[in-house]
Coordinates of C-alpha atoms in Angstrom, one line a residue:
Chain A
M832 CA -19.5 -28.1 20.3
S833 CA -18.4 -27.5 23.8
T834 CA -16.3 -24.7 25.1
P835 CA -13.4 -25.6 27.2
D836 CA -12.8 -24.3 30.7
E837 CA -11.9 -20.6 30.9
S838 CA -8.7 -21.2 32.8
L839 CA -7.4 -23.5 30.1
F840 CA -7.7 -20.7 27.6
E841 CA -6.0 -18.2 29.9
E842 CA -3.2 -20.6 30.5
A843 CA -2.7 -21.5 26.9
F844 CA -2.8 -17.9 25.7
A845 CA -0.5 -16.7 28.4
E846 CA 2.1 -19.1 27.3
F847 CA 1.4 -18.3 23.7
A848 CA 1.6 -14.6 24.3
H849 CA 5.0 -14.9 26.0
A850 CA 6.3 -17.0 23.1
A851 CA 5.0 -14.6 20.5
E852 CA 6.7 -11.7 22.3
L853 CA 10.0 -13.5 22.3
M854 CA 9.7 -14.4 18.6
V855 CA 9.1 -10.9 17.3
D856 CA 12.0 -8.6 16.6
P857 CA 10.7 -5.0 16.7
V858 CA 12.9 -2.2 15.3
D859 CA 14.8 0.0 17.7
S860 CA 13.0 3.2 18.8
A861 CA 15.7 5.1 16.9
V862 CA 14.3 3.8 13.7
I863 CA 10.8 5.1 14.6
H864 CA 12.4 8.5 15.4
G865 CA 14.2 8.4 12.0
R866 CA 11.0 7.6 10.1
V867 CA 9.0 10.4 11.7
R868 CA 11.9 12.8 11.1
R869 CA 12.1 11.9 7.5
R870 CA 8.4 12.4 6.9
R871 CA 8.7 15.8 8.5
T872 CA 11.8 16.9 6.6
T873 CA 11.3 17.0 2.9
K874 CA 14.6 18.9 2.5
G875 CA 16.4 15.9 3.8
A876 CA 14.7 13.7 1.3
L877 CA 15.6 16.1 -1.5
A878 CA 19.2 16.0 -0.6
A879 CA 19.2 12.2 -0.4
A880 CA 17.4 11.9 -3.7
L881 CA 19.8 14.2 -5.5
A882 CA 22.8 12.4 -4.0
A883 CA 21.5 9.1 -5.2
L884 CA 20.9 10.4 -8.6
I885 CA 24.3 11.9 -8.9
V886 CA 25.9 8.6 -8.0
A887 CA 23.6 6.7 -10.3
V888 CA 24.0 8.9 -13.3
P889 CA 27.5 10.4 -13.5
A890 CA 26.9 12.6 -16.5
V891 CA 27.9 16.1 -17.4
W892 CA 24.5 17.4 -17.6
W893 CA 24.0 17.0 -13.8
L894 CA 26.9 19.5 -13.2
Q895 CA 25.3 22.4 -15.0
E896 CA 23.3 25.0 -13.2
S897 CA 19.6 25.4 -13.5
N898 CA 18.3 28.4 -15.3
G899 CA 16.0 29.1 -12.4
Q900 CA 12.5 28.3 -11.3
E901 CA 9.7 28.3 -13.7
V902 CA 6.1 27.8 -13.2
D903 CA 4.8 24.7 -14.9
P904 CA 1.2 25.0 -15.9
R905 CA -0.5 21.8 -17.1
P906 CA 0.1 21.0 -20.7
A907 CA -2.5 22.3 -23.2
E908 CA -3.3 18.9 -24.6
E909 CA -2.8 15.3 -23.7
T910 CA -0.4 13.6 -26.1
T911 CA 0.1 10.2 -24.5
D912 CA 1.0 7.6 -27.1
E913 CA 0.0 9.9 -29.9
T914 CA 2.4 10.5 -32.7
S915 CA 3.3 14.2 -32.8
T916 CA 3.9 16.1 -36.0
A917 CA 7.6 16.1 -35.1
E918 CA 8.1 12.4 -35.0
T919 CA 8.8 9.8 -37.7
S920 CA 9.4 6.2 -37.1
P921 CA 12.4 4.4 -38.5
A922 CA 10.1 2.4 -40.8
E923 CA 9.0 5.7 -42.3
G924 CA 12.5 6.7 -43.0
G925 CA 13.1 8.8 -39.9
T926 CA 16.2 10.8 -39.8
G927 CA 17.5 9.6 -36.4
T928 CA 21.3 9.3 -36.2
G929 CA 22.8 6.1 -35.2
A930 CA 26.0 7.2 -33.6
V931 CA 25.4 9.7 -30.9
P932 CA 28.5 11.0 -29.1
Q933 CA 28.3 10.5 -25.4
G934 CA 27.3 13.7 -23.7
Q935 CA 26.3 15.4 -27.0
E936 CA 22.9 13.8 -27.3
S937 CA 20.9 17.1 -27.5
D938 CA 22.8 18.0 -30.6
V939 CA 21.1 15.3 -32.6
E940 CA 18.9 16.8 -35.3
D941 CA 15.4 15.4 -35.8
P942 CA 15.9 12.0 -34.3
A943 CA 13.2 9.3 -34.9
L944 CA 10.8 9.3 -31.9
P945 CA 9.3 6.1 -30.7
T946 CA 5.7 5.8 -29.6
F947 CA 4.7 3.4 -26.8
G948 CA 3.8 0.7 -29.3
D949 CA 7.1 1.0 -31.0
L950 CA 9.0 0.1 -27.9
V951 CA 6.9 -2.8 -26.6
G952 CA 8.7 -6.0 -27.6
A953 CA 11.6 -4.1 -29.2
E954 CA 15.2 -5.0 -28.3
I955 CA 16.9 -2.1 -26.6
D956 CA 19.9 -1.7 -24.3
L957 CA 18.9 0.1 -21.1
P958 CA 20.9 1.3 -18.1
S959 CA 21.1 -1.3 -15.4
F960 CA 18.3 -1.2 -12.8
G961 CA 21.1 -1.9 -10.3
S962 CA 23.8 -4.5 -10.5
V963 CA 22.1 -6.7 -7.9
Y964 CA 19.1 -6.8 -10.2
D965 CA 20.9 -7.6 -13.5
S966 CA 19.8 -11.2 -13.5
S967 CA 16.1 -10.6 -12.7
C968 CA 15.9 -7.3 -14.7
P969 CA 18.0 -7.9 -17.8
T970 CA 18.8 -4.7 -19.6
A971 CA 21.5 -5.6 -22.1
P972 CA 19.4 -6.0 -24.0
A973 CA 15.9 -5.7 -22.7
R974 CA 12.7 -6.6 -24.5
P975 CA 10.1 -4.5 -22.7
S976 CA 6.6 -5.8 -22.3
D977 CA 3.5 -3.7 -22.0
G978 CA 3.5 -2.8 -18.3
T979 CA 0.1 -1.1 -18.2
P980 CA -2.9 -3.2 -17.2
D981 CA -6.0 -2.8 -19.4
P982 CA -8.6 -1.3 -17.1
E983 CA -11.4 -1.7 -19.6
S984 CA -11.0 -5.4 -19.5
G985 CA -10.8 -5.5 -15.7
Q986 CA -7.1 -6.0 -15.4
W987 CA -5.7 -4.8 -12.1
F988 CA -2.1 -6.1 -12.4
P989 CA 0.1 -6.2 -15.6
D990 CA 0.8 -9.6 -17.1
V991 CA 3.8 -10.7 -15.0
D992 CA 4.6 -13.5 -17.5
A993 CA 5.1 -11.0 -20.4
G994 CA 8.6 -10.1 -19.4
P995 CA 10.5 -8.7 -16.4
V996 CA 11.3 -5.2 -17.9
R997 CA 8.0 -3.4 -18.5
L998 CA 7.4 -0.2 -20.5
L999 CA 5.1 2.1 -18.5
K1000 CA 4.9 5.3 -20.4
V1001 CA 6.3 7.4 -23.3
V1002 CA 6.0 11.2 -23.5
H1003 CA 7.2 13.5 -26.2
T1004 CA 8.7 16.8 -25.1
T1005 CA 11.5 19.2 -25.7
L1006 CA 14.3 18.9 -23.2
E1007 CA 15.8 22.4 -23.7
D1008 CA 14.5 25.7 -24.7
G1009 CA 14.0 25.8 -28.4
G1010 CA 15.3 22.3 -28.8
P1011 CA 13.8 19.4 -30.8
V1012 CA 11.1 17.1 -29.4
R1013 CA 12.4 14.0 -27.7
A1014 CA 10.8 10.8 -26.5
V1015 CA 11.2 10.1 -22.8
A1016 CA 10.3 6.5 -21.8
L1017 CA 9.6 5.2 -18.3
F1018 CA 10.5 1.6 -17.8
G1019 CA 9.9 -0.6 -14.7
C1020 CA 11.0 -3.9 -13.2
T1021 CA 9.9 -5.7 -10.1
P1022 CA 12.8 -7.9 -8.9
S1023 CA 11.2 -8.6 -5.6
E1024 CA 8.1 -7.0 -4.1
Q1025 CA 8.9 -3.4 -5.0
T1026 CA 9.1 -1.9 -8.5
I1027 CA 12.1 0.1 -9.7
R1028 CA 11.7 2.5 -12.5
Q1029 CA 14.0 4.4 -14.8
A1030 CA 13.5 7.3 -17.2
V1031 CA 15.6 7.6 -20.4
V1032 CA 15.5 9.4 -23.6
V1033 CA 15.0 7.0 -26.6
A1034 CA 15.6 7.7 -30.3
G1035 CA 16.0 5.8 -33.5
D1036 CA 19.4 4.2 -33.9
G1037 CA 19.5 4.9 -37.6
D1038 CA 19.3 1.2 -38.4
G1039 CA 15.6 0.5 -37.7
G1040 CA 16.1 0.0 -33.9
W1041 CA 16.0 2.1 -30.8
E1042 CA 18.7 3.3 -28.5
V1043 CA 19.0 5.3 -25.2
T1044 CA 20.5 8.7 -25.9
E1045 CA 20.2 10.2 -22.4
E1046 CA 19.9 8.6 -19.0
I1047 CA 17.7 10.7 -16.9
A1048 CA 17.2 8.8 -13.6
V1049 CA 17.2 5.3 -12.3
G1050 CA 15.1 4.9 -9.1
D1051 CA 16.3 3.1 -6.0
S1052 CA 15.2 2.9 -2.4
G1053 CA 16.2 6.5 -1.8
F1054 CA 14.6 7.8 -5.0
A1055 CA 11.2 6.2 -5.7
L1056 CA 10.7 7.5 -9.2
W1057 CA 7.0 6.9 -10.0
D1058 CA 5.9 8.8 -13.1
I1059 CA 7.0 11.2 -15.8
A1060 CA 5.2 14.1 -17.5
P1061 CA 6.2 16.7 -20.0
A1062 CA 7.0 20.1 -18.5
A1063 CA 4.9 22.8 -20.0
T1064 CA 7.8 24.8 -21.3
A1065 CA 10.8 22.6 -21.7
G1066 CA 12.0 19.5 -19.9
V1067 CA 10.4 16.4 -18.4
L1068 CA 9.0 16.3 -14.9
L1069 CA 9.7 13.4 -12.5
L1070 CA 7.2 12.5 -9.7
V1071 CA 9.1 11.0 -6.8
P1072 CA 7.1 9.9 -3.7
E1073 CA 8.9 9.5 -0.4
Q1074 CA 8.5 5.7 -0.7
E1075 CA 7.8 3.3 -3.5
P1076 CA 4.0 3.0 -3.5
T1077 CA 3.7 -0.6 -4.7
G1078 CA 4.6 -3.7 -2.8
R1079 CA 4.4 -2.1 0.6
Y1080 CA 2.7 -3.6 3.6
L1081 CA 1.2 -0.3 4.5
E1082 CA -1.0 2.0 2.6
I1083 CA -0.2 5.3 4.1
E1084 CA -0.2 9.0 3.0
L1085 CA 3.0 9.7 1.1
D1086 CA 4.8 13.0 0.6
Y1087 CA 6.2 13.5 -2.8
E1088 CA 8.4 15.8 -4.8
V1089 CA 8.5 16.9 -8.5
F1090 CA 11.8 17.4 -10.3
R1091 CA 12.4 18.8 -13.7
Y1092 CA 15.1 17.4 -16.0
R1093 CA 16.5 19.4 -18.8
T1094 CA 19.4 18.4 -21.0
R1095 CA 22.7 19.6 -19.5
E1096 CA 21.0 20.9 -16.3
E1097 CA 20.8 19.7 -12.8
L1098 CA 17.6 18.3 -11.6
A1099 CA 15.5 21.2 -10.4
D1100 CA 13.0 20.8 -7.5
V1101 CA 9.8 22.3 -8.9
T1102 CA 7.4 20.7 -6.4
A1103 CA 6.1 24.1 -5.5
D1104 CA 5.6 25.3 -9.1
A1105 CA 4.8 22.2 -11.2
Y1106 CA 1.3 21.5 -12.4
L1107 CA -0.3 18.8 -10.3
W1108 CA -3.2 17.8 -12.5
G1109 CA -3.8 14.2 -11.7
V1110 CA -2.1 14.2 -8.3
T1111 CA -4.9 14.1 -5.8
D1112 CA -6.4 12.2 -2.9
L1113 CA -9.1 9.9 -4.1
A1114 CA -11.2 8.1 -1.5
V1115 CA -13.7 5.3 -1.5
S1116 CA -16.3 4.5 1.1
V1117 CA -19.0 1.9 1.5
E1118 CA -22.2 2.6 3.5
K1119 CA -24.5 -0.3 4.4
T1120 CA -28.3 0.4 5.0
A1121 CA -30.8 -2.3 6.0
N1122 CA -33.8 -2.4 3.8
G1123 CA -35.9 -4.3 6.3
D1124 CA -36.7 -7.1 3.9
G1125 CA -33.6 -9.3 4.3
T1126 CA -31.6 -7.2 1.9
W1127 CA -29.2 -4.3 2.4
T1128 CA -28.2 -1.4 0.2
A1129 CA -24.5 -0.8 -0.2
A1130 CA -23.7 2.7 -1.4
V1131 CA -20.2 3.0 -2.8
T1132 CA -18.9 6.6 -3.0
V1133 CA -15.8 7.6 -4.8
A1134 CA -14.7 11.1 -3.9
N1135 CA -11.9 13.5 -4.9
D1136 CA -10.8 14.7 -1.5
G1137 CA -7.6 16.3 -2.9
G1138 CA -6.9 19.6 -4.4
H1139 CA -6.5 18.7 -8.1
E1140 CA -8.5 17.2 -10.9
S1141 CA -8.1 13.4 -11.1
Q1142 CA -7.6 11.2 -14.1
A1143 CA -9.8 8.2 -14.8
I1144 CA -10.5 5.9 -11.8
Q1145 CA -10.6 2.2 -11.8
L1146 CA -13.0 0.4 -9.4
A1147 CA -12.5 -3.2 -8.3
M1148 CA -14.9 -5.1 -6.2
C1149 CA -15.7 -8.6 -4.9
A1150 CA -18.3 -10.2 -2.7
S1151 CA -18.5 -13.4 -0.6
E1152 CA -19.9 -16.5 -2.3
S1153 CA -23.1 -16.4 -0.3
L1154 CA -23.8 -12.8 -0.9
G1155 CA -25.9 -11.9 -3.9
T1156 CA -25.3 -8.5 -5.4
D1157 CA -27.4 -6.5 -7.8
G1158 CA -26.2 -3.1 -9.1
P1159 CA -24.8 -1.2 -12.0
E1160 CA -21.8 -3.5 -12.4
T1161 CA -21.4 -7.3 -11.9
V1162 CA -19.5 -8.0 -8.8
P1163 CA -17.2 -11.1 -8.9
E1164 CA -16.8 -13.5 -6.0
C1165 CA -13.8 -12.9 -3.7
N1166 CA -11.3 -15.5 -4.8
G1167 CA -8.0 -13.8 -4.1
E1168 CA -7.5 -11.9 -7.3
I1169 CA -8.5 -8.3 -7.5
Q1170 CA -10.6 -7.7 -10.5
G1171 CA -11.6 -4.3 -12.0
V1172 CA -15.4 -3.9 -12.6
A1173 CA -15.6 -0.3 -13.8
V1174 CA -13.7 2.7 -15.0
L1175 CA -15.1 6.0 -13.7
E1176 CA -14.7 9.4 -15.2
P1177 CA -12.2 11.8 -13.7
L1178 CA -13.4 13.9 -10.7
V1179 CA -12.8 17.5 -9.9
P1180 CA -11.8 18.4 -6.4
G1181 CA -14.7 18.1 -4.0
D1182 CA -16.7 16.1 -6.4
S1183 CA -17.9 12.5 -5.8
T1184 CA -19.9 9.8 -7.5
T1185 CA -22.1 7.2 -5.7
M1186 CA -23.4 3.8 -7.0
E1187 CA -25.6 1.4 -5.1
W1188 CA -25.8 -2.3 -5.0
T1189 CA -28.5 -4.4 -3.3
L1190 CA -27.0 -7.1 -1.1
T1191 CA -29.0 -10.3 -0.6
P1192 CA -27.4 -12.9 1.7
E1193 CA -28.4 -16.5 1.4
P1194 CA -29.9 -18.1 4.5
F1195 CA -27.3 -18.3 7.3
D1196 CA -27.4 -22.1 7.3
D1197 CA -26.2 -22.1 3.6
W1198 CA -23.1 -20.0 4.4
N1199 CA -19.8 -21.9 4.4
G1200 CA -17.7 -22.2 7.5
D1201 CA -15.6 -19.2 7.0
E1202 CA -18.6 -17.1 6.2
Q1203 CA -20.4 -18.3 9.3
A1204 CA -17.3 -17.4 11.3
G1205 CA -16.3 -14.2 9.7
G1206 CA -19.4 -12.9 7.9
L1207 CA -20.1 -12.0 4.3
Y1208 CA -18.0 -9.3 2.8
F1209 CA -18.5 -6.7 0.1
S1210 CA -15.1 -5.2 -0.7
V1211 CA -14.2 -2.3 -2.9
W1212 CA -10.8 -1.1 -4.1
M1213 CA -10.2 2.1 -6.1
R1214 CA -7.2 3.8 -7.8
P1215 CA -6.5 6.3 -10.5
V1216 CA -5.5 4.6 -13.8
A1217 CA -1.7 5.0 -13.7
Y1218 CA 0.3 6.0 -16.8
S1219 CA -3.0 6.6 -18.7
V1220 CA -2.3 10.2 -19.8
D1221 CA 0.8 12.4 -20.4
G1222 CA 0.3 14.1 -17.1
F1223 CA 1.0 12.6 -13.7
V1224 CA -1.4 10.0 -12.2
F1225 CA -0.9 9.6 -8.5
D1226 CA -3.0 9.3 -5.3
P1227 CA -0.6 10.2 -2.5
D1228 CA -3.0 8.9 0.2
G1229 CA -3.5 5.1 0.1
E1230 CA -5.2 4.9 3.4
N1231 CA -8.7 5.5 1.9
D1232 CA -8.4 3.5 -1.3
Y1233 CA -10.2 0.4 0.2
D1234 CA -13.4 -0.1 2.1
D1235 CA -15.8 -2.9 2.8
T1236 CA -19.0 -3.7 4.6
S1237 CA -20.0 -7.0 6.0
I1238 CA -23.1 -8.9 7.0
I1239 CA -22.6 -11.1 10.1
V1240 CA -24.8 -13.5 11.9
D1241 CA -26.0 -10.8 14.2
D1242 CA -27.5 -9.0 11.2
M1243 CA -29.5 -12.0 10.1
P1244 CA -33.1 -12.6 11.3
T1245 CA -33.5 -15.3 13.9
S1246 CA -36.0 -18.0 13.0
Chain B
M605 CA -3.9 -17.3 35.8
T606 CA -3.9 -13.6 35.1
P607 CA -4.1 -12.7 31.5
T608 CA -1.3 -10.7 29.9
R609 CA -1.9 -6.9 30.4
D610 CA -0.5 -4.1 28.4
S611 CA 1.9 -1.9 30.4
P612 CA 0.4 1.1 32.2
A613 CA 0.5 4.6 30.8
P614 CA 3.9 6.2 30.5
P615 CA 5.5 8.4 33.0
G616 CA 4.2 12.0 33.0
E617 CA 0.7 11.1 31.9
G618 CA -2.0 13.4 32.8
G619 CA 0.0 16.3 34.1
G620 CA -0.6 19.7 32.5
A621 CA 3.0 20.7 33.1
A622 CA 4.2 17.7 31.2
A623 CA 3.2 19.4 28.0
Q624 CA 5.9 21.9 28.7
L625 CA 8.7 19.3 28.8
L626 CA 11.7 19.8 26.7
P627 CA 11.8 17.8 23.4
M628 CA 14.6 15.6 24.7
R629 CA 12.6 14.5 27.7
A630 CA 9.5 13.9 25.6
S631 CA 11.7 11.8 23.3
L632 CA 13.0 9.8 26.2
E633 CA 9.5 9.3 27.5
F634 CA 8.4 8.0 24.1
D635 CA 11.4 5.6 24.1
D636 CA 10.3 4.2 27.5
F637 CA 6.8 3.9 26.3
Y638 CA 7.9 2.2 23.1
A639 CA 10.2 -0.2 25.0
A640 CA 7.4 -1.1 27.4
N641 CA 4.8 -1.9 24.8
V642 CA 6.2 -2.7 21.4
R643 CA 6.8 -6.4 22.0
V644 CA 3.4 -7.0 23.6
I645 CA 1.5 -5.3 20.8
T646 CA 3.6 -6.9 18.1
G647 CA 3.0 -10.3 19.6
Q648 CA -0.7 -9.7 19.4
I649 CA -0.6 -8.5 15.8
F650 CA 1.6 -11.4 14.9
A651 CA -1.0 -13.8 16.3
Y652 CA -3.7 -12.0 14.3
T653 CA -1.9 -11.7 10.9
G654 CA 0.2 -14.8 11.1
D655 CA 3.2 -13.0 9.6
R656 CA 5.9 -11.8 11.9
A657 CA 7.6 -9.3 9.5
E658 CA 4.2 -7.8 8.6
A659 CA 3.3 -7.5 12.3
E660 CA 6.5 -5.7 13.0
D661 CA 5.9 -3.3 10.1
L662 CA 2.4 -2.6 11.1
V663 CA 3.2 -2.0 14.8
A664 CA 6.2 0.2 13.8
E665 CA 3.8 2.3 11.7
A666 CA 1.4 2.6 14.6
F667 CA 4.2 3.9 16.9
C668 CA 5.4 6.3 14.1
R669 CA 1.9 7.8 14.2
A670 CA 2.1 8.0 18.0
L671 CA 5.5 9.7 17.9
A672 CA 4.3 12.2 15.3
R673 CA 1.7 13.4 17.7
W674 CA 3.3 12.4 20.9
R675 CA 2.6 15.5 22.9
K676 CA -1.1 14.9 22.3
V677 CA -1.1 11.1 22.6
R678 CA 0.9 11.1 25.9
E679 CA -1.9 13.1 27.5
Y680 CA -4.5 10.5 26.7
E681 CA -5.8 8.4 29.5
N682 CA -4.3 5.3 28.0
P683 CA -1.8 5.9 25.3
T684 CA -1.1 2.2 25.0
A685 CA -4.8 1.6 24.0
W686 CA -4.4 4.3 21.4
V687 CA -1.4 2.7 19.8
R688 CA -2.9 -0.8 20.1
R689 CA -6.1 0.4 18.4
V690 CA -4.1 2.0 15.5
A691 CA -2.1 -1.1 15.1
W692 CA -5.2 -3.3 15.0
N693 CA -6.9 -1.0 12.5
L694 CA -3.9 -1.1 10.3
A695 CA -3.8 -4.9 10.5
T696 CA -7.4 -5.3 9.9
S697 CA -7.4 -3.0 6.9
H698 CA -4.3 -4.8 5.6
L699 CA -5.7 -8.3 5.9
R700 CA -8.9 -7.4 4.2
R701 CA -7.0 -5.6 1.5
R702 CA -4.9 -8.5 0.7
G703 CA -7.5 -11.2 0.4
V704 CA -8.1 -12.1 4.0
V705 CA -8.3 -15.6 5.2
Q706 CA -7.1 -17.5 2.2
R707 CA -3.8 -15.6 2.1
F708 CA -3.5 -16.0 5.8
L709 CA -3.9 -19.8 5.6
N710 CA -1.6 -20.0 2.6
R711 CA 1.0 -18.0 4.5
Q712 CA 0.7 -20.4 7.4
R713 CA 1.4 -23.3 5.2
E714 CA 4.3 -21.7 3.4
T715 CA 6.0 -19.9 6.2
H716 CA 9.8 -20.1 6.3
E717 CA 10.1 -18.5 9.6
K718 CA 11.2 -20.3 12.7
A719 CA 7.9 -21.6 13.9
P720 CA 6.8 -21.9 17.5
D721 CA 6.8 -25.4 18.7
G722 CA 4.3 -27.9 20.1
D723 CA 1.1 -26.5 21.4
R724 CA 1.9 -23.0 20.2
V725 CA 1.8 -24.3 16.6
D726 CA -1.6 -25.8 17.2
L727 CA -2.9 -22.5 18.6
M728 CA -1.4 -20.5 15.8
R729 CA -3.0 -22.8 13.2
A730 CA -6.3 -22.9 15.0
L731 CA -6.4 -19.1 15.2
A732 CA -5.7 -18.9 11.5
G733 CA -8.7 -21.0 10.8
I734 CA -11.3 -19.0 12.6
G735 CA -13.1 -15.9 11.4
E736 CA -11.6 -12.5 11.6
H737 CA -13.8 -11.0 14.2
H738 CA -13.6 -14.1 16.4
R739 CA -9.8 -14.3 16.1
K740 CA -9.5 -10.6 17.0
A741 CA -11.8 -11.0 20.0
V742 CA -10.0 -14.0 21.3
I743 CA -6.6 -12.4 21.0
L744 CA -7.7 -9.2 22.6
R745 CA -9.3 -11.0 25.4
Y746 CA -6.7 -13.6 26.2
M747 CA -3.4 -12.1 24.9
A748 CA -4.1 -8.4 25.5
G749 CA -6.1 -9.1 28.6
L750 CA -8.9 -6.7 27.6
T751 CA -12.3 -6.9 29.1
V752 CA -15.4 -7.4 27.0
A753 CA -16.2 -3.7 27.5
E754 CA -12.8 -2.6 26.4
I755 CA -12.9 -4.8 23.3
A756 CA -16.3 -3.4 22.5
E757 CA -15.0 0.1 22.8
Q758 CA -12.0 -0.5 20.6
E759 CA -14.0 -2.2 17.9
G760 CA -17.0 0.1 18.1
V761 CA -19.5 -2.6 18.6
A762 CA -21.9 -3.6 21.4
E763 CA -20.7 -5.7 24.3
A764 CA -23.2 -8.3 23.4
T765 CA -21.6 -8.6 20.0
V766 CA -18.2 -9.1 21.5
R767 CA -19.6 -11.8 23.9
S768 CA -21.0 -13.6 20.9
W769 CA -17.7 -13.3 19.0
L770 CA -15.8 -14.7 22.1
T771 CA -18.2 -17.5 22.6
R772 CA -18.1 -18.6 18.9
G773 CA -14.4 -17.9 18.7
K774 CA -13.6 -20.1 21.7
A775 CA -15.9 -22.8 20.4
A776 CA -14.3 -22.7 17.0
L777 CA -10.9 -22.7 18.4
A778 CA -11.6 -25.6 20.7
G779 CA -13.1 -27.5 17.8
R780 CA -10.0 -27.0 15.7
L781 CA -7.7 -27.9 18.5
T782 CA -9.7 -31.1 19.2
V783 CA -9.6 -32.1 15.5
Q784 CA -5.8 -31.5 15.4
D785 CA -5.3 -33.6 18.6
E786 CA -7.4 -36.4 17.1
M787 CA -5.4 -36.4 13.9
E788 CA -2.1 -36.5 15.7
Q789 CA -3.2 -39.4 17.9
R790 CA -4.0 -41.5 14.8

């Protein structure tokens, strides 16, 4: 294959560069200033979030004053998807009341409390995710699908064909001092690239079904509700990153806030006091070392670089077709789908775990065209298993959740 | 023909007293720097990723990072190179994260954007079909106008590696453009 004259390249690319510059439409510098300002000013984000909530949920409980700050240590036990002693299902003759007066929800005595499994596939009327999303996220009624991928079977994404409205989590907690245990459910829907979530209180309707008895929060672009967790004393905590973490072009470090909801109270900002078990920066890195025999060792290290204990961690990997891999887990070929290969134990801050794979490339002449041009890749993704426990699960820094190593032609021995 | 060059460093570069500038002046300086560079860098990232909106987002993020530490970045010998490197790192990480070449090719076929015409389409498609390192090297050399040494520094590789990327990239590009020409002539 011959290479054309240098001047032809320069000429063609000069014209192309000019055309590309005219085609793009960068944002105004004021937008850049605004983004940087917002990242620096969490107070502003709090005000915006509260304003959005007040508009979205015009209920009397927002108008009440908080009882003041309260330290929220981590809960003593995990209770995700477990039936507590306080709960009874409708099938078991639960005592949930069917007709709950608006605004008097907390006066219900011993309502039936749904578990996660009770709500998957059940018909339930939910608040709208936003009027523009009513057709793609039907809520009257919704039939929620299981929105949690199964990490043990390698699922990375939930089954998108199971239904648009997905159930993500159910926690049982009291919502006022001395009050009864309630079930708070987190639902999500992804009408476009980004997911919207809402948190509601759900109880038996007295007729074998389920109904929403309190609307806690519906997320939107100004309030990226991500996760819920029971407060240690009373109430439910809401974890709200500065931007929706999924469906973004960029994986960047996100600031976040934690709010506490209690019945008849305003949302309280408890970011400084809430327990942050499960909210930590996890990082993955891949180091390649030549073994001198035509193979390389890829050391994959997952580290907890944050300040809190993590939850379980899912690892996904793939390798180019012409790259043989031998290690503790089978590595699938890169075919466009991210596939989980392992679930790692939680890590305490500062701790890390390292696994090694031996990489054996096929002879260069056997590589396909893309591989010869771009090299052989060994790619690794990592994330905490979201919605897997009652506490929060969140990695605020997405910049270090992916790494790879490659073997290119220059690495290969010349014959 | 002279290759496209990034704009020179912004006003005030290198002066110790400049660090004492009032915030408003620093802000205006950044705005000038942004205006002088954003289209050039976005055009390069667009050529690399094949997705205009994505390129705009990636470059906006790079400039956000520059603004967040502007007092430091503006003192660098070449702030433009710093932003360009951040944008390219973001783009590279993003492309690999999302499934690399196949997604890129699919996106090229499915694009609903107003496409460039004629030879520019050919060049865009041909770029999409060559390897990541080769594509990057060719764009940095012929769109950003960087020397081999500058590309090597940005990418953290030896100059010899960049030379091999360029040689293979140009050959692959020429091959793809030739094939397209032949197909169109039939």
